[in-house]
XYZ file of C-alpha atoms in Angstrom:
695
model
C 0.000 0.000 0.000
C 1.393 3.360 -1.032
C 2.100 5.824 1.756
C 1.033 9.422 1.316
C 3.645 12.080 0.765
C 3.076 15.317 2.688
C 0.883 17.696 0.752
C 2.645 20.945 -0.178
C -0.385 22.967 0.885
C -3.143 21.244 2.882
C -5.399 24.285 2.581
C -5.543 24.052 -1.199
C -8.184 22.005 -2.965
C -7.711 19.829 -6.021
C -4.881 20.658 -8.400
C -3.207 18.843 -11.236
C -0.207 19.483 -13.435
C -1.798 17.354 -16.168
C -3.910 19.239 -18.749
C -7.612 18.366 -18.808
C -7.326 16.981 -22.334
C -4.879 14.339 -21.062
C -7.325 13.150 -18.427
C -9.898 11.543 -20.688
C -11.977 8.774 -19.153
C -12.358 5.420 -20.905
C -15.730 5.029 -22.578
C -18.386 3.876 -20.103
C -16.139 4.447 -17.070
C -18.868 6.272 -15.158
C -21.229 3.306 -15.513
C -18.599 0.989 -14.025
C -17.846 3.044 -10.924
C -18.532 1.281 -7.628
C -17.583 3.505 -4.706
C -18.559 0.767 -2.240
C -20.482 0.919 1.023
C -19.768 3.949 3.193
C -20.348 1.838 6.324
C -17.244 -0.286 6.861
C -19.275 -3.096 8.447
C -20.844 -3.890 5.071
C -18.178 -2.672 2.654
C -16.914 -5.451 0.376
C -14.366 -3.019 -1.094
C -12.357 -3.292 2.136
C -11.250 -6.764 1.075
C -9.003 -4.937 -1.409
C -5.871 -3.546 0.313
C -5.507 -1.002 -2.492
C -8.458 1.074 -1.232
C -6.851 1.844 2.126
C -5.209 5.202 2.741
C -2.029 5.231 4.779
C -3.008 7.472 7.716
C -1.117 7.949 10.992
C -3.797 5.884 12.760
C -3.327 2.940 10.379
C 0.444 3.202 10.772
C 0.094 3.113 14.562
C -2.177 0.077 14.382
C 0.344 -1.775 12.216
C 3.374 -0.774 14.278
C 3.738 -2.994 17.381
C 6.261 -0.517 18.791
C 3.926 2.472 18.620
C 2.603 1.972 22.154
C -0.876 3.045 21.052
C -3.792 1.067 22.457
C -6.910 3.243 22.121
C -8.089 4.417 18.701
C -10.651 7.125 19.387
C -12.817 9.010 16.945
C -16.328 9.830 15.885
C -18.404 7.448 13.848
C -17.315 7.261 10.235
C -13.666 8.160 10.845
C -12.262 4.745 9.915
C -12.016 2.731 13.143
C -13.776 -0.386 11.828
C -11.887 -0.143 8.523
C -8.569 -0.236 10.401
C -9.787 -3.167 12.471
C -10.672 -5.078 9.314
C -7.316 -4.280 7.726
C -5.371 -5.456 10.772
C -7.480 -8.602 11.114
C -7.017 -9.607 7.478
C -3.340 -8.727 7.255
C -2.120 -9.807 10.684
C -0.779 -13.288 11.367
C -1.728 -13.580 15.039
C -4.886 -11.532 15.537
C -8.365 -12.064 16.909
C -11.430 -9.800 16.966
C -13.499 -9.442 20.130
C -16.937 -7.803 20.277
C -17.545 -7.616 24.052
C -21.002 -7.724 25.598
C -19.850 -7.213 29.177
C -20.456 -3.457 29.343
C -24.160 -3.608 30.130
C -24.049 -5.463 33.482
C -27.387 -6.139 35.120
C -25.799 -6.105 38.573
C -22.486 -5.650 40.352
C -20.988 -7.261 43.425
C -19.870 -3.936 44.905
C -21.521 -0.600 45.576
C -21.153 1.824 42.692
C -19.628 4.549 44.867
C -16.843 2.155 45.900
C -16.153 1.160 42.311
C -15.801 4.777 41.157
C -12.557 5.282 43.077
C -9.908 3.994 40.686
C -7.315 3.660 43.461
C -9.306 1.393 45.761
C -9.614 -2.373 45.839
C -13.054 -2.771 44.202
C -11.971 -0.988 41.020
C -8.548 -2.657 41.002
C -10.315 -6.011 41.319
C -12.206 -5.287 38.104
C -8.971 -4.341 36.343
C -7.335 -7.573 37.506
C -10.277 -9.689 36.329
C -10.365 -8.090 32.878
C -6.609 -8.349 32.530
C -6.698 -12.042 33.294
C -9.475 -12.600 30.732
C -7.465 -10.765 28.065
C -4.376 -12.821 28.833
C -6.290 -16.088 28.399
C -7.512 -14.860 24.997
C -3.958 -14.064 23.900
C -2.740 -17.445 25.133
C -5.540 -19.051 23.140
C -4.265 -17.383 19.944
C -0.755 -18.606 20.757
C -1.890 -22.185 21.366
C -3.907 -22.274 18.135
C -0.752 -21.294 16.247
C 1.491 -23.690 18.230
C -0.597 -26.814 18.980
C 2.435 -29.064 19.533
C 4.505 -26.615 21.581
C 4.736 -27.331 25.305
C 3.945 -24.292 27.456
C 4.664 -23.893 31.191
C 2.229 -25.782 33.402
C 0.619 -22.692 34.922
C -0.252 -21.358 31.458
C -1.637 -24.731 30.390
C -3.729 -24.887 33.570
C -5.077 -21.393 32.898
C -6.042 -22.355 29.358
C -7.556 -25.647 30.459
C -9.656 -23.927 33.105
C -10.898 -20.881 31.209
C -10.229 -20.997 27.448
C -13.430 -22.929 26.715
C -15.511 -20.053 28.076
C -16.879 -17.296 25.892
C -14.910 -14.066 26.476
C -17.749 -12.310 28.288
C -18.551 -15.340 30.454
C -14.849 -15.617 31.279
C -14.799 -11.969 32.365
C -17.813 -12.536 34.607
C -16.177 -15.637 36.120
C -13.022 -13.749 37.038
C -15.027 -10.789 38.358
C -17.095 -13.150 40.506
C -13.996 -14.859 41.907
C -12.140 -11.748 42.967
C -15.124 -9.565 43.916
C -16.615 -12.435 45.919
C -13.467 -12.622 48.017
C -13.514 -8.865 48.493
C -17.191 -8.775 49.459
C -16.621 -11.606 51.966
C -13.722 -9.750 53.563
C -11.400 -12.675 52.808
C -8.128 -10.783 52.349
C -6.051 -13.892 51.769
C -8.282 -15.164 48.971
C -8.529 -11.671 47.474
C -4.734 -11.364 47.362
C -4.438 -14.772 45.717
C -6.986 -13.885 43.044
C -5.477 -10.452 42.487
C -1.957 -11.875 42.089
C -3.117 -14.623 39.725
C -3.167 -12.220 36.769
C 0.319 -10.967 37.636
C 1.695 -14.504 37.867
C 0.311 -15.333 34.437
C 1.895 -12.120 33.132
C 5.324 -13.221 34.385
C 4.965 -16.670 32.832
C 3.903 -15.116 29.522
C 7.002 -12.919 29.607
C 9.165 -16.024 29.996
C 7.281 -17.742 27.181
C 8.115 -14.806 24.931
C 11.807 -14.795 25.790
C 12.406 -17.227 22.930
C 11.131 -14.765 20.343
C 7.314 -14.974 20.073
C 5.810 -12.712 17.364
C 3.301 -10.038 18.350
C -0.179 -11.364 19.169
C -2.974 -8.795 18.885
C -6.524 -8.548 20.159
C -8.728 -6.169 18.160
C -11.638 -4.985 20.322
C -14.451 -3.168 18.520
C -18.157 -2.238 18.594
C -18.179 -1.442 22.316
C -21.340 0.619 21.894
C -23.358 -2.357 20.638
C -24.121 -3.483 24.177
C -23.027 -0.500 26.214
C -26.090 1.242 27.656
C -24.274 4.190 29.203
C -25.170 3.186 32.768
C -22.861 3.971 35.690
C -22.042 0.271 36.024
C -21.216 -0.081 32.347
C -19.040 3.038 32.430
C -17.037 1.735 35.382
C -16.614 -1.665 33.738
C -15.381 -0.009 30.553
C -12.941 2.209 32.448
C -11.494 -0.815 34.251
C -11.325 -2.704 30.972
C -9.328 0.107 29.373
C -6.819 0.017 32.243
C -6.546 -3.752 31.774
C -5.910 -3.298 28.033
C -3.139 -0.805 28.724
C -1.481 -2.984 31.366
C -1.627 -6.065 29.149
C -0.077 -4.216 26.211
C 2.706 -2.612 28.210
C 3.695 -5.531 30.444
C 3.761 -8.466 27.991
C 6.264 -7.760 25.183
C 4.550 -10.030 22.637
C 0.931 -9.140 23.482
C -1.057 -6.151 22.329
C -4.647 -5.027 22.689
C -6.145 -2.428 20.353
C -9.448 -0.930 21.464
C -11.523 1.032 18.940
C -13.749 3.468 20.787
C -16.234 6.146 19.881
C -15.165 9.586 21.037
C -18.392 10.315 22.942
C -17.864 7.177 25.054
C -14.197 7.976 25.667
C -15.147 11.423 26.951
C -17.341 9.839 29.615
C -14.465 7.605 30.699
C -12.159 10.599 30.876
C -14.657 12.489 33.035
C -14.944 9.571 35.483
C -11.318 8.394 35.689
C -8.952 10.362 37.903
C -6.117 8.361 36.337
C -7.180 9.066 32.747
C -3.846 10.732 31.970
C -2.335 7.238 31.943
C -4.813 6.185 29.275
C -4.388 9.321 27.190
C -0.713 8.593 26.522
C -1.869 5.537 24.530
C -4.622 7.306 22.519
C -4.615 7.783 18.749
C -7.050 10.282 17.224
C -8.775 9.579 13.904
C -8.200 12.955 12.256
C -7.940 13.214 8.464
C -6.281 15.807 6.244
C -7.913 17.127 3.093
C -5.359 15.304 0.956
C -6.082 11.975 2.648
C -9.835 12.434 2.186
C -9.288 13.080 -1.508
C -7.231 9.893 -1.771
C -10.048 7.865 -0.148
C -12.302 8.725 -3.086
C -9.630 8.523 -5.770
C -8.597 4.986 -4.837
C -12.200 3.821 -5.158
C -12.813 5.668 -8.424
C -9.760 3.890 -9.843
C -10.724 0.392 -8.676
C -12.407 -0.825 -11.854
C -10.034 0.871 -14.305
C -7.319 -1.157 -16.021
C -5.104 1.892 -16.538
C -5.405 3.909 -13.363
C -5.042 7.659 -12.979
C -2.595 9.161 -10.529
C -3.488 10.214 -7.002
C -3.234 13.666 -5.492
C -5.986 15.181 -7.652
C -5.449 13.605 -11.079
C -8.151 10.959 -10.644
C -10.622 13.533 -9.332
C -9.848 15.826 -12.282
C -10.518 12.993 -14.714
C -13.912 12.043 -13.305
C -15.359 15.452 -12.348
C -16.285 18.426 -14.465
C -15.017 21.670 -12.889
C -12.992 19.667 -10.354
C -12.066 22.678 -8.204
C -15.710 23.681 -7.716
C -16.800 20.070 -7.267
C -14.242 19.431 -4.523
C -15.137 22.697 -2.770
C -18.812 21.690 -2.838
C -18.050 18.305 -1.321
C -15.566 19.469 1.288
C -17.565 22.377 2.702
C -20.578 20.099 3.259
C -18.592 17.352 4.985
C -17.010 17.224 8.423
C -13.660 15.843 7.262
C -14.713 12.263 7.783
C -14.060 9.608 5.146
C -17.616 8.299 5.463
C -19.016 11.744 4.660
C -16.810 12.083 1.602
C -17.734 8.606 0.346
C -21.474 9.144 0.839
C -21.413 12.488 -0.961
C -19.238 11.180 -3.819
C -21.382 8.052 -4.150
C -24.551 10.165 -4.404
C -22.933 12.302 -7.110
C -21.855 9.189 -9.042
C -25.374 7.745 -8.889
C -26.781 11.041 -10.153
C -24.369 10.998 -13.101
C -25.149 7.355 -13.853
C -28.884 7.985 -13.755
C -28.536 10.906 -16.172
C -26.206 8.984 -18.503
C -23.368 11.493 -18.136
C -19.869 10.557 -19.317
C -18.339 12.631 -16.496
C -19.680 13.700 -13.126
C -21.026 17.175 -13.763
C -21.265 19.984 -11.245
C -25.075 19.631 -11.263
C -24.640 15.977 -10.233
C -22.613 17.162 -7.255
C -25.216 19.765 -6.365
C -28.131 17.358 -6.746
C -26.382 14.931 -4.393
C -26.318 17.543 -1.662
C -29.873 17.067 -0.393
C -29.538 13.274 -0.177
C -26.248 13.711 1.640
C -27.743 16.208 4.084
C -30.670 13.899 4.889
C -28.233 11.031 5.440
C -26.011 13.077 7.727
C -28.965 14.208 9.819
C -30.128 10.624 10.306
C -26.619 9.462 11.122
C -26.057 12.177 13.729
C -29.191 11.215 15.639
C -28.191 7.572 15.431
C -24.601 8.219 16.557
C -25.581 9.939 19.793
C -28.750 7.975 20.560
C -27.012 6.103 23.387
C -25.949 9.324 25.123
C -29.066 11.352 24.354
C -32.060 9.142 23.477
C -34.193 10.527 20.624
C -31.845 13.496 20.160
C -32.943 13.597 16.515
C -36.334 14.829 17.754
C -34.745 17.851 19.462
C -32.564 18.605 16.439
C -35.583 18.352 14.143
C -37.156 21.303 15.963
C -34.665 23.553 14.184
C -36.537 22.789 10.955
C -37.286 25.890 8.882
C -35.546 28.264 11.296
C -32.270 30.138 10.801
C -28.838 28.622 10.335
C -27.384 30.698 13.181
C -28.610 31.693 16.655
C -27.565 34.324 19.156
C -27.302 33.411 22.820
C -30.753 34.942 23.341
C -32.103 33.001 20.373
C -30.889 29.782 21.981
C -32.614 30.727 25.249
C -35.962 31.211 23.514
C -35.473 27.953 21.563
C -34.921 26.041 24.828
C -38.063 27.567 26.383
C -40.105 26.340 23.432
C -38.567 22.880 23.719
C -39.565 22.634 27.375
C -43.152 23.473 26.407
C -43.192 20.734 23.739
C -44.910 17.731 25.338
C -43.516 15.239 22.815
C -39.937 16.436 23.325
C -40.293 16.401 27.113
C -41.809 12.905 27.073
C -39.079 11.348 24.914
C -36.030 13.498 25.694
C -36.670 14.905 29.167
C -34.249 12.441 30.811
C -31.294 14.414 29.435
C -32.823 17.666 28.221
C -33.566 19.057 31.698
C -29.947 18.452 32.726
C -28.805 20.529 29.746
C -31.505 23.185 29.725
C -29.269 26.145 30.541
C -28.097 27.937 27.372
C -24.439 27.288 28.190
C -24.931 23.534 28.618
C -27.267 23.259 25.635
C -24.818 25.037 23.346
C -21.976 22.854 24.626
C -24.033 19.725 23.955
C -24.803 20.796 20.377
C -21.128 21.640 19.858
C -19.922 18.334 21.299
C -22.129 16.259 18.976
C -20.901 18.274 15.988
C -24.240 19.908 15.155
C -23.077 23.512 15.644
C -19.942 25.579 15.717
C -19.319 28.328 18.274
C -18.671 31.821 16.898
C -17.093 34.597 18.905
C -17.635 38.203 17.825
C -15.878 38.973 14.549
C -14.472 35.458 14.109
C -15.242 32.372 12.061
C -17.205 29.619 13.838
C -15.137 26.827 15.355
C -16.413 23.274 14.951
C -15.162 20.439 17.087
C -12.439 18.015 16.029
C -13.050 14.419 14.966
C -10.840 12.681 17.510
C -10.852 13.075 21.304
C -12.415 16.388 22.229
C -10.243 19.473 22.536
C -9.210 20.126 26.116
C -10.066 23.819 25.654
C -13.222 24.168 23.503
C -14.408 27.710 22.677
C -15.879 29.664 25.610
C -19.623 30.269 25.745
C -21.035 33.613 26.906
C -23.973 35.906 26.228
C -22.067 37.294 23.230
C -21.668 33.837 21.668
C -23.446 32.855 18.475
C -23.909 29.279 17.267
C -23.813 28.295 13.602
C -25.383 25.027 12.473
C -22.985 22.976 10.363
C -23.592 23.382 6.667
C -24.198 19.669 6.088
C -27.535 19.902 7.954
C -28.910 22.994 6.209
C -30.711 21.183 3.401
C -32.182 18.430 5.576
C -33.635 21.059 7.906
C -34.503 23.624 5.191
C -32.735 26.308 7.177
C -32.925 29.980 6.263
C -29.752 32.006 5.869
C -30.484 34.247 8.824
C -29.435 34.888 12.425
C -32.187 34.054 14.931
C -32.270 36.477 17.863
C -35.641 35.496 19.332
C -38.443 32.986 18.728
C -41.965 34.217 19.504
C -43.816 32.029 22.013
C -46.762 31.638 19.640
C -44.583 30.375 16.751
C -44.978 26.626 16.324
C -42.084 24.344 15.527
C -41.895 23.133 11.966
C -42.102 19.446 11.103
C -39.430 17.453 9.332
C -40.477 14.333 7.492
C -37.354 12.213 7.806
C -37.783 11.419 11.490
C -41.352 10.225 11.002
C -40.045 6.955 9.508
C -41.929 4.737 11.966
C -43.982 1.565 11.508
C -47.740 1.302 11.331
C -48.428 5.024 11.383
C -47.193 5.339 14.979
C -46.053 8.718 16.209
C -42.759 8.857 18.180
C -44.492 8.696 21.566
C -46.636 5.700 20.631
C -43.586 4.005 19.111
C -41.578 4.473 22.317
C -44.479 3.237 24.462
C -44.850 0.128 22.261
C -41.160 -0.715 22.699
C -41.351 -0.204 26.474
C -44.279 -2.622 26.626
C -42.366 -5.304 24.688
C -39.289 -4.852 26.916
C -41.425 -5.200 30.034
C -43.189 -8.276 28.666
C -39.926 -9.987 27.729
C -38.318 -9.186 31.090
C -41.200 -10.813 33.016
C -41.892 -13.686 30.633
C -41.414 -17.184 32.138
C -39.608 -19.792 30.069
C -41.270 -22.960 28.904
C -44.492 -24.018 27.238
C -46.719 -21.686 29.264
C -45.038 -18.578 27.865
C -44.318 -19.893 24.358
C -47.122 -17.997 22.636
C -46.222 -14.758 24.412
C -42.582 -15.179 23.394
C -43.636 -15.618 19.785
C -45.612 -12.375 20.057
C -42.558 -10.615 21.514
C -40.367 -11.775 18.623
C -43.003 -10.641 16.150
C -43.049 -7.216 17.791
C -39.242 -7.043 17.584
C -39.415 -7.706 13.833
C -42.103 -5.068 13.318
C -40.608 -2.393 15.598
C -36.886 -2.868 14.972
C -36.539 -4.156 11.407
C -39.496 -2.529 9.647
C -37.218 -0.631 7.257
C -35.987 -3.888 5.694
C -38.521 -6.603 6.573
C -42.120 -6.107 5.458
C -45.397 -8.023 5.200
C -44.734 -9.911 8.444
C -46.979 -12.965 8.884
C -47.280 -15.364 11.808
C -47.583 -19.176 11.982
C -47.137 -19.751 8.272
C -47.530 -23.204 6.688
C -46.352 -24.234 3.245
C -48.898 -24.966 0.511
C -49.098 -28.615 1.625
C -49.858 -27.539 5.187
C -46.906 -29.333 6.763
C -43.995 -26.998 7.526
C -44.937 -24.457 10.211
C -42.841 -21.337 10.697
C -43.478 -18.934 13.555
C -42.855 -15.759 11.551
C -41.994 -14.991 7.948
C -41.166 -11.551 6.550
C -40.461 -10.242 3.055
C -36.890 -9.009 2.719
C -36.983 -5.835 0.649
C -33.792 -4.202 1.887
C -31.881 -2.091 -0.602
C -28.703 -1.779 1.458
C -26.932 -2.965 4.582
C -27.053 -6.310 6.368
C -30.426 -7.525 5.135
C -29.571 -6.767 1.511
C -26.375 -8.824 1.805
C -28.420 -11.679 3.308
C -30.902 -11.497 0.445
C -28.128 -11.604 -2.157
C -25.969 -14.262 -0.495
C -28.739 -16.698 0.515
C -31.471 -15.738 -1.980
C -33.430 -14.774 1.125
C -36.358 -12.892 -0.358
C -38.262 -14.231 2.662
C -36.752 -14.381 6.166
C -38.051 -17.032 8.549
C -37.995 -16.458 12.314
C -38.321 -19.482 14.602
C -39.071 -18.910 18.303
C -38.014 -21.170 21.194
C -39.070 -20.067 24.660
C -36.347 -22.024 26.422
C -32.610 -21.771 27.049
C -31.212 -25.112 25.850
C -31.559 -26.104 22.201
C -31.524 -29.703 21.006
C -30.432 -31.395 17.782
C -34.109 -31.683 16.799
C -34.480 -27.904 16.954
C -31.746 -27.453 14.371
C -32.966 -30.385 12.282
C -36.357 -28.699 12.063
C -34.830 -25.477 10.705
C -33.247 -27.191 7.712
C -36.736 -27.998 6.343
C -37.499 -24.278 6.087
C -34.821 -23.647 3.480
C -35.613 -23.847 -0.218
C -34.916 -22.209 -3.553
C -38.118 -20.166 -3.498
C -37.997 -18.237 -0.231
C -34.283 -18.546 0.413
C -31.911 -20.189 2.849
C -31.670 -17.856 5.828
C -33.399 -18.539 9.162
C -33.305 -16.554 12.407
C -33.592 -18.642 15.573
C -34.705 -16.637 18.626
C -34.343 -18.382 22.002
C -33.822 -17.566 25.688
C -30.333 -18.951 26.400
C -26.740 -18.453 25.267
C -25.036 -19.837 22.160
C -23.120 -22.932 23.281
C -20.086 -24.497 21.538
C -22.115 -27.665 20.816
C -24.501 -25.674 18.613
C -21.833 -24.907 16.021
C -21.702 -28.450 14.680
C -25.419 -28.208 13.873
C -25.007 -24.770 12.275
C -22.077 -26.086 10.227
C -24.094 -29.096 9.067
C -26.927 -26.856 7.872
C -24.465 -24.537 6.113
C -22.862 -27.512 4.354
C -25.894 -29.630 3.491
C -28.444 -26.915 2.807
C -26.160 -24.112 1.603
C -28.001 -21.935 4.085
C -27.459 -20.110 7.347
C -29.130 -20.133 10.761
C -28.556 -17.031 12.878
C -29.199 -17.718 16.589
C -30.343 -14.659 18.546
C -30.558 -14.688 22.325
C -32.917 -12.841 24.631
C -30.125 -10.382 25.237
C -29.844 -9.684 21.518
C -33.573 -8.955 21.355
C -33.160 -6.501 24.215
C -30.334 -4.762 22.354
C -32.500 -4.337 19.255
C -35.343 -2.895 21.346
C -33.048 -0.557 23.281
C -31.470 0.775 20.108
C -34.879 1.294 18.475
C -36.190 3.128 21.531
C -33.166 5.431 21.491
C -33.612 6.126 17.784
C -30.563 4.143 16.678
C -31.090 2.578 13.264
C -27.729 0.974 12.482
C -27.533 -2.765 11.819
C -24.066 -3.212 13.301
C -25.198 -5.469 16.143
C -26.905 -8.087 13.990
C -24.021 -7.831 11.512
C -21.544 -8.569 14.315
C -23.600 -11.559 15.471
C -23.553 -12.899 11.923
C -19.799 -12.293 11.559
C -19.122 -14.034 14.869
C -20.984 -17.179 13.794
C -19.285 -17.186 10.393
C -15.851 -17.055 12.027
C -16.702 -19.930 14.331
C -17.975 -22.055 11.455
C -14.905 -21.392 9.318
């Protein structure tokens, strides 16, 4: 992969020393362009090393001597892409998607756990560190099955390697916290020193020259609910990652973390300065963003254009204006650039243009703006549930507000019953103008403008330690990428009359069955309550089927339609609990439809924890060439190692796939839907996890 040379002038846009006449596209090149998926989770283009841009973050991830452990940035800045690159190109790597950061209970009082210097917190660190070490030893043993390790390492593997990573973490936490809660100092010391003893043995094992073994830890936010318990667990886990990476010469953990989550850790942890020395930000230069697009534009060409502006010049009419249009509407994130460029390409393809014209770029702007608005609400749904509803209230107003204008906007929000019902849990805490402005700045919705100066928007990596001050002379300016989605006027709002009603924006009304946001939230709460109280077994089987049906309708309505219950085939023999038409045009469900011909998705419901061979045997009858070969199995337990042989048999004999989903997975889908989060990353990760186990 070619490394970038420093740009002579990062502030300049696209330039080329090659005359336009020399940059003629091959006939039909526009029709063959495939930018790829902007979401790395679903992007097949990432299997091609040539599409990656050599950024400082990627260099740090590849360099075992860099000392960097935490890769922190906003969504869409390339964290998952780097994880995929390292996983595919590393010899001794393993990906972990932890579920441990939404604990239902703890063995210690929260106030005791918050002190990072006391025993309860240190016990958590020790437990997580031990779990990480077992995972690294497991990678080593898989690569060296005939090599004899020291007895204590073999005993550790024999005792704990068979456990799922999250279950292993809970086991170690239970062991050491149980001793602490019982006041058994001797047992606590033994458990606490166990991790250190394994560390010393692993050091000795590596003295003979063991290559670097790396754990890649991603998608923390899939299960993390933002609770105090989850935040403390995550903070302890980060300390364990750092200690593991720094104390075992041949072991490394890389944790990919969203910036908004990292900021909460930094606010809690009095020792966060130790973590910050191992942080890499995900910032991008203008030249690197240009290269992201150029590499993908070149993919399907036999004779490729040069980078640094030449490819852009070849594909775009008026390349300077086109690049300016794209860059000023994006927030210097590769995902933004790819989405905007992809929209412009599709516009050119639809119009039959031989180059991407400036009107194609301009027409793509509205689609891009709508996409960015959706994505922003989704990104911060965990921190601020239904934040998209609050942001939608800016619809039709001005693109800038004075301090007084913000005050009057907040007053109107607090008189909006729908906003208070769905967002009051966090809105009241941020109802002062200073806090509200800071919140909008932190999520990247607005920039802060001091008198006579240009607005400052926040960075993409870890937040600046000294963001702009907020006072009664401060104005806020909404980022340009949201102007079209919100139909904002080019005006400065100084005051909103009390009698003026908020405008309505259509894109957040994308809800099933004609429900309004309040009814939708209430429906989800009812399903969550029902599932939480539902007994296992035959007595609750029908209710569990109803719960699963509600999950399909409330959480997957954008992709799965025409949901029917208790379907039989035309001969009246094969009964399926639920069947839904798969009409997805993108994302996880589209890939399922293409890969398994799954125009219909079957959901089977089992209201018990332990599955039998007969359960899996039954599922194979559901697969055929008409509806497809993809079945979802919802049940109340955990996925056990013994299940994989049945899943592998079905994959081999029926050329199909069974995706087991646990009760906990259903809860995740419901929680994300209630918070307004529409990404499919959790179900994609479940699918990827099963695929890896089967292969």
